Every structure is written in structure tokens, then in C-alpha cells.
């Protein structure tokens, strides 16, 4: 089980090598387009490798779990309102980021079809 979790946490290396698609018969315009697209894919791969969704999710889950413990502990405390306000602000930002990533992901999948 631990090995599986470690394997899931390893960043996936994205490879976008289109050079095999370019052959001698390929016209110059198509060669240029494929070369440009390969550069775009490499840039996308670099950008995607910088976002580790699993780490973000794990950090959120740890904070969310602790939130419920704090929620009951702070019941009746003067600190509860301030804490709830801060937590709800962070939760809103997390939810917005997650929705944005999902929307962009679905948009990219749709565009690829």
C-alpha cells in the first residue's frame, strides 16, 4: 500500500516529442507547425509539472480534518467567529482554484476532441 502511495506521488514526466511525425515528404509549413506545437507542448508540460494537485489536495484534507476538531472545540468561544471567517475565506479560495482547474481541464479535453 505504501509503495502505491509513493508511486502516485511521483511527478509524471510529460513527453511531447513530435519529431517522428516529420518526414522528408512533409512540406515546410507543416514542419514549422509541428515544431511550434512541440515547443508549445513542452512549455505546457513544464507548467503542468509545477502544479502538484495531490499535494494541494492532501494539504487541504489535513486542514479540513483539523477544522472539524477546532469547530467543536471553539464552540462558545469568542475566537470562533474570527476562526470561521478565516477558514471560510481559505475554503472559498481552495474551491475556486479547484473549479478553475477542473474547468480548464475539461476545456482542454473538449478542444482536443
PDB file of C-alpha atoms in Angstrom:
ATOM      1  CA  UNK A   1       0.000   0.000   0.000  1.00  0.00           C
ATOM      2  CA  UNK A   2       2.803   2.407   0.907  1.00  0.00           C
ATOM      3  CA  UNK A   3       4.589   1.681  -2.371  1.00  0.00           C
ATOM      4  CA  UNK A   4       1.412   2.518  -4.272  1.00  0.00           C
ATOM      5  CA  UNK A   5       1.062   5.842  -2.464  1.00  0.00           C
ATOM      6  CA  UNK A   6       4.703   6.708  -3.141  1.00  0.00           C
ATOM      7  CA  UNK A   7       4.281   5.798  -6.821  1.00  0.00           C
ATOM      8  CA  UNK A   8       1.189   8.022  -7.072  1.00  0.00           C
ATOM      9  CA  UNK A   9       3.082  10.948  -5.588  1.00  0.00           C
ATOM     10  CA  UNK A  10       5.910  10.717  -8.103  1.00  0.00           C
ATOM     11  CA  UNK A  11       5.569  13.508 -10.658  1.00  0.00           C
ATOM     12  CA  UNK A  12       4.624  12.230 -14.070  1.00  0.00           C
ATOM     13  CA  UNK A  13       7.096  13.238 -16.723  1.00  0.00           C
ATOM     14  CA  UNK A  14       5.304  14.532 -19.771  1.00  0.00           C
ATOM     15  CA  UNK A  15       6.981  13.929 -23.088  1.00  0.00           C
ATOM     16  CA  UNK A  16       5.799  15.666 -26.236  1.00  0.00           C
ATOM     17  CA  UNK A  17       8.197  14.642 -28.972  1.00  0.00           C
ATOM     18  CA  UNK A  18       6.702  15.195 -32.421  1.00  0.00           C
ATOM     19  CA  UNK A  19       9.937  14.773 -34.378  1.00  0.00           C
ATOM     20  CA  UNK A  20       8.889  11.285 -35.507  1.00  0.00           C
ATOM     21  CA  UNK A  21       5.947  12.833 -37.329  1.00  0.00           C
ATOM     22  CA  UNK A  22       8.190  14.964 -39.515  1.00  0.00           C
ATOM     23  CA  UNK A  23       9.409  13.040 -42.551  1.00  0.00           C
ATOM     24  CA  UNK A  24      11.164  14.167 -45.709  1.00  0.00           C
ATOM     25  CA  UNK A  25       7.886  14.400 -47.634  1.00  0.00           C
ATOM     26  CA  UNK A  26       6.356  16.772 -45.064  1.00  0.00           C
ATOM     27  CA  UNK A  27       6.019  20.250 -46.509  1.00  0.00           C
ATOM     28  CA  UNK A  28       7.796  23.184 -44.863  1.00  0.00           C
ATOM     29  CA  UNK A  29       4.629  24.781 -43.469  1.00  0.00           C
ATOM     30  CA  UNK A  30       3.619  21.540 -41.753  1.00  0.00           C
ATOM     31  CA  UNK A  31       7.159  21.100 -40.395  1.00  0.00           C
ATOM     32  CA  UNK A  32       7.016  24.613 -38.925  1.00  0.00           C
ATOM     33  CA  UNK A  33       3.588  23.990 -37.394  1.00  0.00           C
ATOM     34  CA  UNK A  34       4.680  20.680 -35.860  1.00  0.00           C
ATOM     35  CA  UNK A  35       7.876  22.237 -34.496  1.00  0.00           C
ATOM     36  CA  UNK A  36       5.906  25.116 -32.988  1.00  0.00           C
ATOM     37  CA  UNK A  37       3.378  22.704 -31.474  1.00  0.00           C
ATOM     38  CA  UNK A  38       6.176  20.609 -29.973  1.00  0.00           C
ATOM     39  CA  UNK A  39       7.536  23.761 -28.306  1.00  0.00           C
ATOM     40  CA  UNK A  40       4.016  24.573 -27.049  1.00  0.00           C
ATOM     41  CA  UNK A  41       3.620  21.057 -25.646  1.00  0.00           C
ATOM     42  CA  UNK A  42       6.986  21.232 -23.887  1.00  0.00           C
ATOM     43  CA  UNK A  43       6.057  24.581 -22.324  1.00  0.00           C
ATOM     44  CA  UNK A  44       2.716  23.130 -21.217  1.00  0.00           C
ATOM     45  CA  UNK A  45       4.482  20.125 -19.729  1.00  0.00           C
ATOM     46  CA  UNK A  46       6.793  22.389 -17.722  1.00  0.00           C
ATOM     47  CA  UNK A  47       3.846  24.432 -16.481  1.00  0.00           C
ATOM     48  CA  UNK A  48       1.842  21.325 -15.576  1.00  0.00           C
ATOM     49  CA  UNK A  49       4.760  19.783 -13.712  1.00  0.00           C
ATOM     50  CA  UNK A  50       4.833  22.768 -11.349  1.00  0.00           C
ATOM     51  CA  UNK A  51       1.271  22.163 -10.120  1.00  0.00           C
ATOM     52  CA  UNK A  52       1.033  19.161  -7.815  1.00  0.00           C
ATOM     53  CA  UNK A  53      -2.688  18.638  -7.347  1.00  0.00           C
ATOM     54  CA  UNK A  54      -2.195  15.711  -4.970  1.00  0.00           C
ATOM     55  CA  UNK A  55      -0.061  17.762  -2.573  1.00  0.00           C
ATOM     56  CA  UNK A  56      -2.627  20.550  -2.686  1.00  0.00           C
ATOM     57  CA  UNK A  57      -5.440  18.071  -2.011  1.00  0.00           C
ATOM     58  CA  UNK A  58      -3.531  16.347   0.818  1.00  0.00           C
ATOM     59  CA  UNK A  59      -2.786  19.681   2.482  1.00  0.00           C
ATOM     60  CA  UNK A  60      -6.408  20.730   2.204  1.00  0.00           C
ATOM     61  CA  UNK A  61      -7.692  17.428   3.600  1.00  0.00           C
ATOM     62  CA  UNK A  62      -5.375  17.708   6.613  1.00  0.00           C
ATOM     63  CA  UNK A  63      -6.581  21.252   7.286  1.00  0.00           C
ATOM     64  CA  UNK A  64     -10.221  20.297   6.752  1.00  0.00           C
ATOM     65  CA  UNK A  65      -9.934  17.393   9.194  1.00  0.00           C
ATOM     66  CA  UNK A  66      -8.425  19.664  11.832  1.00  0.00           C
ATOM     67  CA  UNK A  67     -11.133  22.233  11.092  1.00  0.00           C
ATOM     68  CA  UNK A  68     -13.835  19.891  12.363  1.00  0.00           C
ATOM     69  CA  UNK A  69     -11.911  19.304  15.592  1.00  0.00           C
ATOM     70  CA  UNK A  70     -11.491  23.055  16.039  1.00  0.00           C
ATOM     71  CA  UNK A  71     -15.147  23.659  15.191  1.00  0.00           C
ATOM     72  CA  UNK A  72     -16.289  21.618  18.176  1.00  0.00           C
ATOM     73  CA  UNK A  73     -13.504  22.857  20.477  1.00  0.00           C
ATOM     74  CA  UNK A  74     -14.221  26.525  19.709  1.00  0.00           C
ATOM     75  CA  UNK A  75     -17.967  26.144  20.306  1.00  0.00           C
ATOM     76  CA  UNK A  76     -18.997  29.015  22.559  1.00  0.00           C
ATOM     77  CA  UNK A  77     -15.565  30.688  22.348  1.00  0.00           C
ATOM     78  CA  UNK A  78     -15.059  34.307  21.324  1.00  0.00           C
ATOM     79  CA  UNK A  79     -12.388  33.072  18.875  1.00  0.00           C
ATOM     80  CA  UNK A  80     -14.908  31.040  16.872  1.00  0.00           C
ATOM     81  CA  UNK A  81     -16.169  33.904  14.679  1.00  0.00           C
ATOM     82  CA  UNK A  82     -12.671  35.048  13.739  1.00  0.00           C
ATOM     83  CA  UNK A  83     -11.546  31.476  13.043  1.00  0.00           C
ATOM     84  CA  UNK A  84     -14.633  30.664  10.964  1.00  0.00           C
ATOM     85  CA  UNK A  85     -14.156  33.800   8.900  1.00  0.00           C
ATOM     86  CA  UNK A  86     -10.547  32.919   8.098  1.00  0.00           C
ATOM     87  CA  UNK A  87     -11.352  29.284   7.360  1.00  0.00           C
ATOM     88  CA  UNK A  88     -14.279  30.161   5.089  1.00  0.00           C
ATOM     89  CA  UNK A  89     -12.098  32.619   3.171  1.00  0.00           C
ATOM     90  CA  UNK A  90      -9.432  29.964   2.617  1.00  0.00           C
ATOM     91  CA  UNK A  91     -12.048  27.344   1.767  1.00  0.00           C
ATOM     92  CA  UNK A  92     -13.548  29.678  -0.833  1.00  0.00           C
ATOM     93  CA  UNK A  93     -10.121  30.213  -2.429  1.00  0.00           C
ATOM     94  CA  UNK A  94      -9.447  26.456  -2.488  1.00  0.00           C
ATOM     95  CA  UNK A  95     -12.859  25.721  -4.031  1.00  0.00           C
ATOM     96  CA  UNK A  96     -12.387  28.455  -6.645  1.00  0.00           C
ATOM     97  CA  UNK A  97      -8.952  27.111  -7.599  1.00  0.00           C
ATOM     98  CA  UNK A  98     -10.282  23.558  -7.834  1.00  0.00           C
ATOM     99  CA  UNK A  99     -13.227  24.657 -10.012  1.00  0.00           C
ATOM    100  CA  UNK A 100     -10.937  26.724 -12.219  1.00  0.00           C
ATOM    101  CA  UNK A 101      -8.541  23.804 -12.714  1.00  0.00           C
ATOM    102  CA  UNK A 102     -11.422  21.439 -13.470  1.00  0.00           C
ATOM    103  CA  UNK A 103     -12.986  23.896 -15.921  1.00  0.00           C
ATOM    104  CA  UNK A 104      -9.680  24.410 -17.726  1.00  0.00           C
ATOM    105  CA  UNK A 105      -9.039  20.669 -17.760  1.00  0.00           C
ATOM    106  CA  UNK A 106     -12.448  19.929 -19.296  1.00  0.00           C
ATOM    107  CA  UNK A 107     -11.992  22.765 -21.770  1.00  0.00           C
ATOM    108  CA  UNK A 108      -8.649  21.314 -22.881  1.00  0.00           C
ATOM    109  CA  UNK A 109     -10.154  17.833 -23.230  1.00  0.00           C
ATOM    110  CA  UNK A 110     -13.021  19.249 -25.292  1.00  0.00           C
ATOM    111  CA  UNK A 111     -10.629  21.199 -27.532  1.00  0.00           C
ATOM    112  CA  UNK A 112      -8.511  18.086 -28.134  1.00  0.00           C
ATOM    113  CA  UNK A 113     -11.529  16.204 -29.477  1.00  0.00           C
TER     114      UNK A 113
END
